[in-house]
Amino acid sequence: MYRCQSAHKLVELDARFHLFARFHPHTVVDLAAAPGGFAQVALERMQSAAPQAPSSSPVIEPPPMVIAVDQRPIQPLPGLVTVRGNILQHQQMLQSVQRTLHPTPSRSSAAADVGPPRTVDMVLHDGVSVVKGQHAFSVTYAQNQMALSTLLLASKMFLQFGPAHDKGETRKGNRTEREMKPHTDSPSSSNATTPGNRTAPSAHPTSATLPVCFVSKLLRSLHSAQVVAATSALFRYVSVVKPQASRAESQETYIVAMHFQPHRWQQLVNFERHHGHREAETRERSRSKWMPKRHSLEINPSLFSMPPAVEDCGDARRMVWSCLGCGRTCMGVQPCVQCGAFASASRAGCHRGT
């Protein structure tokens, strides 16, 4: 018996997308995990797929593990490692996950006791909004802002701790803070995959992708399309579904993203490096005008900058919100002056499930 109703939603998503059979994860990070329904299903599926007898393969695979992150306590399970923390504090979360994946061996322990290396293969998020000051926001805005934040956190985890892609590269887990920033550039390569070119996930993804998966709860609202567009900019295959286990009257949906594209994240970094000073000059020359909207297919910081709408808050003039594109604290319901306004997602062309 599962701990909570949400577990059945992951069971349904796995039955539809074959997540655990497709990616064979050994390490799953469950964000906002309490009471542990998603973690329970993940451990169940990974343990059922684990070999029951010693393998003749020279590759030693680590046993299944779920790193469950929450500020609330979670009842223990075999293979469950709990981390107490706020999932909105990305640097703290990355450090906690790194300590869990790569524990420092004691002097009395042999190197062999450390076990085989681990990678983060899947990130799950089914939490209820914990945005600071969320009582001042609508539930849908707070939830989708948190989903956007967990998308960025999952991307950082895949970059720093994810599996190597097809070129045989090894993930070192030592990327600099500058390389981890969520800033963008427009695609410069003719081979870059855009959100408008969605295809079904291949059993043999290209070397430009990491074989990982991200699942997050969304609430249908005017903001949910932006979360989908931002996810589509970073993952090769994206689908949005409403499990039957969700109440019919609920606005709850889930976004399932597969095959992370590191080169798209690098375009975010390049955007800040090469265009940040130019945007500053533009703002200086035209203080009375907002930055022009960028094309929705272009990956840029505006994808991660989500101001509340007037209907999301009481006193719009005094509303304070955090821009996830640049980290700036903003006021009111106007777009961030640094990242600009997000273009309508109607042209994003991302693939959605039914």
Coordinates of N, CA and C in Angstrom, one line a residue, residues 230-338:
A230 N 9.6 26.7 -21.3 CA 11.0 26.7 -20.8 C 11.5 25.2 -20.7
T231 N 10.7 24.3 -20.4 CA 11.1 22.9 -20.3 C 11.4 22.4 -21.7
S232 N 10.6 22.8 -22.7 CA 10.8 22.4 -24.1 C 12.1 22.9 -24.6
A233 N 12.5 24.0 -24.1 CA 13.8 24.6 -24.6 C 15.0 23.8 -24.1
L234 N 14.8 23.1 -23.1 CA 16.0 22.3 -22.5 C 15.9 20.8 -22.7
F235 N 14.8 20.3 -23.0 CA 14.7 18.8 -23.2 C 14.2 18.5 -24.6
R236 N 14.6 17.4 -25.1 CA 14.3 17.0 -26.4 C 12.8 16.6 -26.6
Y237 N 12.3 16.0 -25.6 CA 10.9 15.5 -25.7 C 10.1 15.9 -24.4
V238 N 9.0 16.6 -24.6 CA 8.2 17.1 -23.5 C 6.7 16.8 -23.8
S239 N 6.1 16.3 -22.7 CA 4.6 16.1 -22.8 C 3.9 16.5 -21.5
V240 N 2.7 17.0 -21.6 CA 1.9 17.4 -20.5 C 0.7 16.5 -20.4
V241 N 0.4 15.9 -19.3 CA -0.7 15.0 -19.2 C -1.4 15.2 -17.8
K242 N -2.6 14.8 -17.8 CA -3.4 14.8 -16.5 C -3.7 13.4 -16.2
P243 N -3.1 12.8 -15.2 CA -3.4 11.4 -14.8 C -4.8 11.2 -14.4
Q244 N -5.3 10.0 -14.6 CA -6.7 9.7 -14.2 C -6.8 9.7 -12.6
A245 N -5.7 9.5 -12.0 CA -5.7 9.5 -10.5 C -5.9 10.9 -9.9
S246 N -5.7 11.9 -10.8 CA -6.0 13.3 -10.3 C -7.5 13.6 -10.4
R247 N -8.0 14.4 -9.4 CA -9.4 14.7 -9.4 C -9.8 15.4 -10.7
A248 N -11.0 15.1 -11.2 CA -11.4 15.7 -12.5 C -11.5 17.2 -12.4
E249 N -11.9 17.8 -11.2 CA -12.1 19.2 -11.1 C -10.8 19.9 -10.8
S250 N -9.7 19.2 -10.6 CA -8.4 19.8 -10.2 C -7.8 20.3 -11.4
Q251 N -7.0 21.4 -11.2 CA -6.2 22.0 -12.3 C -4.8 21.3 -12.4
E252 N -4.6 20.3 -11.7 CA -3.3 19.6 -11.6 C -3.0 18.9 -12.9
T253 N -1.8 19.1 -13.4 CA -1.3 18.3 -14.6 C 0.1 18.0 -14.3
Y254 N 0.8 17.1 -15.1 CA 2.2 16.8 -14.9 C 2.9 17.0 -16.2
I255 N 4.1 17.5 -16.1 CA 5.0 17.7 -17.3 C 6.1 16.6 -17.2
V256 N 6.2 15.9 -18.3 CA 7.2 14.8 -18.4 C 8.2 15.2 -19.5
A257 N 9.5 15.3 -19.1 CA 10.5 15.8 -20.0 C 11.6 14.7 -20.1
M258 N 12.1 14.4 -21.2 CA 13.1 13.4 -21.4 C 14.2 13.9 -22.3
H259 N 15.4 13.4 -22.0 CA 16.6 13.7 -22.8 C 17.0 15.2 -22.7
F260 N 17.8 15.5 -21.7 CA 18.2 16.8 -21.4 C 19.3 17.2 -22.5
Q261 N 19.3 18.5 -22.9 CA 20.2 19.0 -24.0 C 21.2 20.0 -23.4
P262 N 22.4 19.5 -23.0 CA 23.3 20.4 -22.4 C 23.7 21.6 -23.3
H263 N 23.7 21.4 -24.6 CA 24.1 22.6 -25.4 C 23.1 23.7 -25.4
R264 N 21.8 23.4 -25.1 CA 20.8 24.4 -24.9 C 21.1 25.2 -23.6
W265 N 21.5 24.6 -22.6 CA 21.8 25.3 -21.4 C 23.1 26.2 -21.6
Q266 N 24.0 25.7 -22.4 CA 25.2 26.5 -22.6 C 24.8 27.7 -23.4
Q267 N 23.8 27.7 -24.2 CA 23.3 28.9 -24.9 C 22.8 29.9 -23.9
L268 N 22.2 29.4 -22.8 CA 21.8 30.3 -21.8 C 23.0 31.1 -21.2
V269 N 24.0 30.3 -20.9 CA 25.2 30.9 -20.3 C 25.9 31.9 -21.3
N270 N 25.9 31.5 -22.6 CA 26.5 32.4 -23.6 C 25.7 33.7 -23.8
F271 N 24.4 33.6 -23.6 CA 23.6 34.8 -23.8 C 24.1 35.9 -22.8
E272 N 24.2 35.5 -21.5 CA 24.6 36.5 -20.5 C 26.0 37.0 -20.8
R273 N 26.9 36.1 -21.3 CA 28.3 36.5 -21.5 C 28.4 37.5 -22.6
H274 N 27.7 37.3 -23.7 CA 27.9 38.1 -24.9 C 26.9 39.2 -25.1
H275 N 25.7 39.1 -24.4 CA 24.6 40.0 -24.7 C 24.2 40.9 -23.5
G276 N 24.7 40.5 -22.3 CA 24.3 41.2 -21.1 C 24.7 42.7 -21.1
H277 N 25.9 43.0 -21.6 CA 26.3 44.4 -21.6 C 25.5 45.2 -22.7
R278 N 25.2 44.5 -23.8 CA 24.4 45.2 -24.9 C 23.0 45.5 -24.4
E279 N 22.4 44.6 -23.7 CA 21.0 44.9 -23.2 C 21.1 46.0 -22.2
A280 N 22.1 46.1 -21.4 CA 22.2 47.2 -20.4 C 22.3 48.5 -21.1
E281 N 23.0 48.6 -22.2 CA 23.1 49.8 -23.0 C 21.8 50.2 -23.6
T282 N 21.1 49.2 -24.0 CA 19.7 49.4 -24.6 C 18.8 50.0 -23.6
R283 N 18.8 49.4 -22.4 CA 17.9 49.9 -21.4 C 18.3 51.4 -21.0
E284 N 19.6 51.7 -21.0 CA 20.0 53.0 -20.6 C 19.5 54.0 -21.6
R285 N 19.5 53.7 -22.9 CA 19.0 54.6 -23.9 C 17.5 54.8 -24.0
S286 N 16.8 53.7 -23.5 CA 15.3 53.8 -23.6 C 14.8 53.3 -22.2
R287 N 14.9 54.2 -21.2 CA 14.4 53.8 -19.9 C 12.9 53.7 -19.8
S288 N 12.2 54.4 -20.7 CA 10.7 54.4 -20.6 C 10.1 53.3 -21.3
K289 N 10.9 52.4 -22.0 CA 10.3 51.3 -22.7 C 10.8 50.0 -22.2
W290 N 9.9 49.0 -22.2 CA 10.3 47.6 -21.7 C 11.2 47.0 -22.9
M291 N 12.0 46.0 -22.5 CA 12.7 45.3 -23.5 C 11.8 44.6 -24.5
P292 N 12.1 44.6 -25.8 CA 11.2 44.0 -26.7 C 11.0 42.5 -26.5
K293 N 9.9 42.0 -26.8 CA 9.7 40.5 -26.6 C 10.5 39.7 -27.6
R294 N 11.1 38.7 -27.1 CA 11.9 37.8 -28.0 C 11.0 36.7 -28.6
H295 N 11.5 36.1 -29.6 CA 10.7 35.0 -30.2 C 10.7 33.9 -29.3
S296 N 9.5 33.2 -29.2 CA 9.3 32.2 -28.2 C 10.2 30.9 -28.4
L297 N 10.7 30.8 -29.7 CA 11.6 29.6 -29.9 C 13.0 29.9 -29.5
E298 N 13.4 31.1 -29.3 CA 14.7 31.5 -28.9 C 14.9 31.2 -27.4
I299 N 15.9 30.5 -27.0 CA 16.1 30.2 -25.6 C 16.9 31.4 -25.0
N300 N 16.3 32.0 -24.0 CA 16.8 33.2 -23.4 C 16.2 33.3 -22.0
P301 N 16.8 34.3 -21.2 CA 16.3 34.4 -19.8 C 14.8 34.7 -19.6
S302 N 14.2 35.3 -20.6 CA 12.8 35.6 -20.4 C 11.9 34.4 -20.2
L303 N 12.4 33.2 -20.7 CA 11.7 32.0 -20.4 C 11.5 31.7 -19.0
F304 N 12.5 32.1 -18.2 CA 12.5 31.8 -16.7 C 12.1 33.0 -15.9
S305 N 11.6 34.0 -16.5 CA 11.2 35.2 -15.8 C 9.7 35.3 -15.9
M306 N 9.0 35.0 -14.7 CA 7.6 34.9 -14.7 C 6.9 35.8 -13.7
P307 N 6.6 37.1 -14.1 CA 5.9 38.0 -13.2 C 4.5 37.5 -12.9
P308 N 4.0 37.8 -11.8 CA 2.6 37.5 -11.5 C 1.6 38.4 -12.4
A309 N 0.5 37.9 -12.6 CA -0.6 38.7 -13.3 C -1.3 39.5 -12.2
V310 N -2.1 40.5 -12.7 CA -2.9 41.3 -11.7 C -3.8 40.4 -10.9
E311 N -4.4 39.4 -11.5 CA -5.3 38.5 -10.8 C -4.7 37.6 -9.9
D312 N -3.3 37.5 -9.9 CA -2.6 36.6 -9.0 C -2.3 37.2 -7.7
C313 N -2.6 38.5 -7.5 CA -2.2 39.2 -6.3 C -3.2 40.3 -5.9
G314 N -3.1 40.7 -4.6 CA -4.0 41.7 -4.1 C -3.5 43.1 -4.6
D315 N -2.5 43.6 -3.9 CA -2.0 44.9 -4.2 C -0.8 44.8 -5.2
A316 N -1.1 44.9 -6.5 CA -0.1 44.6 -7.5 C 1.1 45.6 -7.4
R317 N 0.9 46.8 -6.9 CA 1.9 47.8 -6.9 C 3.0 47.4 -5.9
R318 N 2.6 46.7 -4.8 CA 3.6 46.3 -3.8 C 4.0 44.9 -3.8
M319 N 3.6 44.2 -4.9 CA 3.9 42.8 -5.0 C 5.4 42.6 -5.3
V320 N 6.1 41.7 -4.5 CA 7.5 41.4 -4.8 C 7.6 40.0 -5.2
W321 N 8.4 39.8 -6.3 CA 8.5 38.4 -6.8 C 10.0 38.3 -7.3
S322 N 10.4 37.0 -7.4 CA 11.8 36.7 -7.8 C 11.9 36.3 -9.2
C323 N 12.7 37.0 -10.0 CA 13.0 36.6 -11.4 C 14.0 35.4 -11.4
L324 N 13.6 34.3 -12.0 CA 14.5 33.1 -12.0 C 15.4 33.2 -13.2
G325 N 15.2 34.2 -14.1 CA 16.1 34.3 -15.2 C 17.4 35.0 -14.8
C326 N 17.4 35.9 -13.9 CA 18.6 36.7 -13.5 C 18.8 36.7 -12.0
G327 N 17.8 36.3 -11.2 CA 17.9 36.4 -9.8 C 17.5 37.7 -9.2
R328 N 17.0 38.6 -10.0 CA 16.7 39.9 -9.5 C 15.4 39.9 -8.7
T329 N 15.3 40.7 -7.7 CA 14.0 40.8 -7.0 C 13.2 42.0 -7.6
C330 N 12.0 41.7 -8.1 CA 11.2 42.6 -8.8 C 10.0 43.0 -8.1
M331 N 9.3 44.1 -8.5 CA 8.1 44.6 -7.8 C 7.1 44.9 -8.8
G332 N 5.8 44.6 -8.5 CA 4.7 44.8 -9.4 C 4.5 43.6 -10.3
V333 N 3.7 43.9 -11.3 CA 3.4 42.8 -12.3 C 4.0 43.1 -13.7
Q334 N 5.0 44.0 -13.7 CA 5.6 44.2 -15.0 C 6.8 43.2 -15.2
P335 N 7.2 43.0 -16.4 CA 8.3 42.1 -16.7 C 9.6 42.6 -16.1
C336 N 10.5 41.7 -15.8 CA 11.8 42.0 -15.3 C 12.5 42.9 -16.3
V337 N 13.1 44.0 -15.8 CA 13.8 45.0 -16.7 C 15.0 44.4 -17.3
Q338 N 15.6 43.4 -16.7 CA 16.8 42.8 -17.3 C 16.5 41.7 -18.3

